[in-house]
GROMACS .gro file of C-alpha atoms in nm:
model
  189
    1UNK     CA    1   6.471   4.468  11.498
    2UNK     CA    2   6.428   4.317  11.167
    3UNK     CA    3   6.459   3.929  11.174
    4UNK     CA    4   6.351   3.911  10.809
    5UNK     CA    5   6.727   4.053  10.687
    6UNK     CA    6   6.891   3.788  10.924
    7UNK     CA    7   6.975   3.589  10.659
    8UNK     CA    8   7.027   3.878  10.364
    9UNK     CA    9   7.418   3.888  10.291
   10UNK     CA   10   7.369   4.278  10.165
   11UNK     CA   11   7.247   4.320  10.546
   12UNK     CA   12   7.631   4.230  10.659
   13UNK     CA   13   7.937   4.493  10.600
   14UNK     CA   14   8.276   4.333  10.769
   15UNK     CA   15   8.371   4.595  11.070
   16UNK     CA   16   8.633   4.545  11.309
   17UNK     CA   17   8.549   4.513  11.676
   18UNK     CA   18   8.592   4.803  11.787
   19UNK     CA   19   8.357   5.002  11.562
   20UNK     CA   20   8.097   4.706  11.542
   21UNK     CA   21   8.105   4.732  11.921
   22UNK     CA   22   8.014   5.070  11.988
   23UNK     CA   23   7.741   5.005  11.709
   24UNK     CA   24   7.578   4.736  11.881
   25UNK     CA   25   7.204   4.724  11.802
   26UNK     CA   26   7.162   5.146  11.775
   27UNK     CA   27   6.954   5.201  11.420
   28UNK     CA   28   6.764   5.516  11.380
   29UNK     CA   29   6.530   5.546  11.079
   30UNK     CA   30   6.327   5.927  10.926
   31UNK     CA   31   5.965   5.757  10.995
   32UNK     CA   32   5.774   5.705  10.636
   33UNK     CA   33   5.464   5.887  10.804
   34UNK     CA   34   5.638   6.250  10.924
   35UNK     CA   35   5.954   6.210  10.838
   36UNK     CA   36   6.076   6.270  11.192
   37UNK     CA   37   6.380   6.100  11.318
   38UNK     CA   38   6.331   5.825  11.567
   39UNK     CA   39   6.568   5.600  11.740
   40UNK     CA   40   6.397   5.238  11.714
   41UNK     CA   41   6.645   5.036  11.924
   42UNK     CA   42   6.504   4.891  12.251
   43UNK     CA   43   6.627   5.057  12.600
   44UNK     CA   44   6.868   4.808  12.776
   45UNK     CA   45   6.647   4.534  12.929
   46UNK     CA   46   6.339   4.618  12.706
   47UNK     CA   47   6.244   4.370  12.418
   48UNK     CA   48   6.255   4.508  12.051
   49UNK     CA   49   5.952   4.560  11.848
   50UNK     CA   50   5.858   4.589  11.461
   51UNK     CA   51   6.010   4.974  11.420
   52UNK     CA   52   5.798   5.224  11.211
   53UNK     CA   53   5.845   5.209  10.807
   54UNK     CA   54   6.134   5.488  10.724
   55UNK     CA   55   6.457   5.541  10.540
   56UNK     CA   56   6.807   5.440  10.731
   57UNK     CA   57   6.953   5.715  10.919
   58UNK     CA   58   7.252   5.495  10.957
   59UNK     CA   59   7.491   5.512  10.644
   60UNK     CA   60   7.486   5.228  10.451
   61UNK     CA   61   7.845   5.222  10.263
   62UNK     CA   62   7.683   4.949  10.041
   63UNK     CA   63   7.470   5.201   9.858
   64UNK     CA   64   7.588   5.527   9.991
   65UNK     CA   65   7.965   5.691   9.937
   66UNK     CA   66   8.027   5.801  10.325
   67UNK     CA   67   8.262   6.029  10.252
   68UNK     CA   68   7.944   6.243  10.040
   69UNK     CA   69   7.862   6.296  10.388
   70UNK     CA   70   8.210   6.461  10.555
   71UNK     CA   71   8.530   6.548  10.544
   72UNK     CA   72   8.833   6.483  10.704
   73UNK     CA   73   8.994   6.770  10.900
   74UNK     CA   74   9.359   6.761  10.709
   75UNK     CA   75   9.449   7.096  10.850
   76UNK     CA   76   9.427   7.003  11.203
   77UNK     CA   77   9.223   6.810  11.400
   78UNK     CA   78   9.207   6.496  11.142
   79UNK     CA   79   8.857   6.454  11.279
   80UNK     CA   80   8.567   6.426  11.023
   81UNK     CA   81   8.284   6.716  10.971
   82UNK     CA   82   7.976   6.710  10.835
   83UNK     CA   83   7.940   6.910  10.466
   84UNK     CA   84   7.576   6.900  10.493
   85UNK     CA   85   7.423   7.256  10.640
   86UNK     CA   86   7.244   7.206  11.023
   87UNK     CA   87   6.917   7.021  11.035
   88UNK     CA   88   6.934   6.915  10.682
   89UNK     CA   89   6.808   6.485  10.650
   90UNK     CA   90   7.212   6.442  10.529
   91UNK     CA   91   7.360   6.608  10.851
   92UNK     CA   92   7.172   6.409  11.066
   93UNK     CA   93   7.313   6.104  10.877
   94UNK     CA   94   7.647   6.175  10.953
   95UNK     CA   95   7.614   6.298  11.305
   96UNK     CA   96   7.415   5.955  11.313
   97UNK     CA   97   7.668   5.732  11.188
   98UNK     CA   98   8.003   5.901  11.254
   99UNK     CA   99   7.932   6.091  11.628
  100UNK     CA  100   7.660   5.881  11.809
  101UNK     CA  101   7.655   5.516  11.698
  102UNK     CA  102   8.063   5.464  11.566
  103UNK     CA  103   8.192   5.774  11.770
  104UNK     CA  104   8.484   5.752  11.481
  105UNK     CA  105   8.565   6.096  11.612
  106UNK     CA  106   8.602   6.059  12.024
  107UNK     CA  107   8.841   5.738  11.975
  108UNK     CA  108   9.174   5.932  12.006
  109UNK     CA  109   9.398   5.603  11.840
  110UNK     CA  110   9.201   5.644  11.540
  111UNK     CA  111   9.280   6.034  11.540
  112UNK     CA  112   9.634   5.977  11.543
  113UNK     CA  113   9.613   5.687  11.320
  114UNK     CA  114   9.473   5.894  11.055
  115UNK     CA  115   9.742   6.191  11.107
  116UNK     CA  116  10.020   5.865  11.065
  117UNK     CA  117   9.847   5.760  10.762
  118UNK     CA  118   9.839   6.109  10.602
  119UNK     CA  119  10.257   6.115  10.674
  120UNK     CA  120  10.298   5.817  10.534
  121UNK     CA  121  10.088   5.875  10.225
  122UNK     CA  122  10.235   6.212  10.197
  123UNK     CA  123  10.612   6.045  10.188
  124UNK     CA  124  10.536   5.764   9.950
  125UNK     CA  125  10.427   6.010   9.693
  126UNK     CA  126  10.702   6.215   9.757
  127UNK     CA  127  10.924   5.899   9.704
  128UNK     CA  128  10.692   5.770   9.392
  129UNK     CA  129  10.699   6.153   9.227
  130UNK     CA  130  11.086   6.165   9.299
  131UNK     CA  131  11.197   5.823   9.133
  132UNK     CA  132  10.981   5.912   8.820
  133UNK     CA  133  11.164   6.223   8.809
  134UNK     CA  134  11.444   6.028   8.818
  135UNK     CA  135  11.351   5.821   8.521
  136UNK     CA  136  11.291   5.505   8.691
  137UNK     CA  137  11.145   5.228   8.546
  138UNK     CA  138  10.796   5.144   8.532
  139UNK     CA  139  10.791   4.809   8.667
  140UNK     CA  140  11.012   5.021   9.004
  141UNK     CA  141  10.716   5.269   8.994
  142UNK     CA  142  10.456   5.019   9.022
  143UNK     CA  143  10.576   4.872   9.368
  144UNK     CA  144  10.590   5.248   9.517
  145UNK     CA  145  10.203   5.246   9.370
  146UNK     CA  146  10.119   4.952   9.522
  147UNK     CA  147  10.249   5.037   9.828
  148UNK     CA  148  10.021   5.331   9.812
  149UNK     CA  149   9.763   5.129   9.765
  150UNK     CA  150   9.791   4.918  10.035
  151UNK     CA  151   9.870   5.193  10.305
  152UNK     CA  152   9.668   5.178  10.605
  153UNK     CA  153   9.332   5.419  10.620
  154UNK     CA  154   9.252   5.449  10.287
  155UNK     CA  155   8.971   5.718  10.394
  156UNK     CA  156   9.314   5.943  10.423
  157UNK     CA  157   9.396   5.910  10.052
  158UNK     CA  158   9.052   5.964   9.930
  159UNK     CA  159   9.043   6.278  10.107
  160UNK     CA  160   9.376   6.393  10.020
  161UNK     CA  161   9.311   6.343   9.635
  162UNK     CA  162   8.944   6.478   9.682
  163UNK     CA  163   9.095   6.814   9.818
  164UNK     CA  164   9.326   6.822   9.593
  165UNK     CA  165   9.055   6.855   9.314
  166UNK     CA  166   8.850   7.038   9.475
  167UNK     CA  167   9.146   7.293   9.500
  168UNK     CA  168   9.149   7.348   9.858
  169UNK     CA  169   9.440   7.093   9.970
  170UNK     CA  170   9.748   7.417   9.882
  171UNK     CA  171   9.605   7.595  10.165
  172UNK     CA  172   9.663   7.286  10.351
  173UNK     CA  173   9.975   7.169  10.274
  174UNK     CA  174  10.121   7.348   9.953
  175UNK     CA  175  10.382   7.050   9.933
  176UNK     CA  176  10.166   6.798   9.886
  177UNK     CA  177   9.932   6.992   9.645
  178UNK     CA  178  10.257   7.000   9.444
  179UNK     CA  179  10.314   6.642   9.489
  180UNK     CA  180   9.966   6.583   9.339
  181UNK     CA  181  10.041   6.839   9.076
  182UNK     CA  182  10.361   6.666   8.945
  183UNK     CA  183  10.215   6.347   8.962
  184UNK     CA  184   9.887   6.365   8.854
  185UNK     CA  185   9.817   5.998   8.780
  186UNK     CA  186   9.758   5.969   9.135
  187UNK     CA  187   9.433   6.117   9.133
  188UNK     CA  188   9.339   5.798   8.980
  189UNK     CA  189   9.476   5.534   9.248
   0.00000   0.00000   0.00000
């Protein structure tokens, strides 16, 4: 579609196979003309052509925080929701990117990665706040923080320290709110 970025590194994000498979070649832009949103990739055995001047539908996590898009579903269904109101530019975005082209919702292993990754965050701050309780050492307290840092899905921690300051994770899970509460420096990891 645009053979003129083919050889622009910021054109290239590293994806794993399975999201940069269901991506493929879909691209939507909002035309520059009406503003409409129009799907410019070619039907399956049609040839591309030059696609009409307009702004990215799909997210580009190179200039855009994704997550100023949704949220992740801690409560229950760990699936991610747009914040944006209906038939707003910024809803269609992440419907765009997170329903139709990476579909991060309908693959159920990701689902149930994310609820692992919110157990395990939620137990090595339990283990990090109780050993600084305990006095340990800072050089001890570092390894639990870089284990943290290094836990799978890091979307997971974002959200979990986002909801926490946006007060709405205690209604969530009251035990980790208090977790975040005690150890407040983790806001910052």
């Amino acid at each position: 579609l645009y053979p003129e970025m083919c050889f622009c590194w910021e054109n290239y994000v590293y994806a794993c196979g399975k999201c940069n498979g269901p991506k493929g070649d879909q691209f939507a832009v909002f035309r520059a003309d009406n503003g409409e949103f129009c799907i410019v990739s070619p039907s399956t055995g049609q040839q591309a052509t030059q696609p009409p001047a307009g702004d990215d539908v799909l997210i580009n996590p190179r200039r855009e925080d994704p997550l100023d898009y949704v949220m992740l579903d801690l409560k229950s269904t760990f699936k991610f929701v747009s914040i944006a109101d209906a038939g707003t530019r910024e809803y269609k975005k992440a419907e765009y990117t997170y329903q139709t082209v990476l579909r991060l919702n309908e693959r159920e292993y990701l689902r149930l990665a994310r609820i692992k990754a919110f157990g395990n965050y939620k137990a090595r701050l339990y283990h990090y706040t109780d050993r600084k309780n305990r006095g340990a050492a800072q050089s001890e307290l570092d390894i639990l923080i870089s284990g943290i840092k290094g836990e799978s899905h890091p979307t997971v921690w974002k959200e979990m320290q986002r909801q926490y300051s946006m007060g709405i994770l205690q209604g969530i899970d009251a035990d980790l709110a208090n977790l975040f509460l005690q150890s407040p420096e983790a806001l910052a990891w």
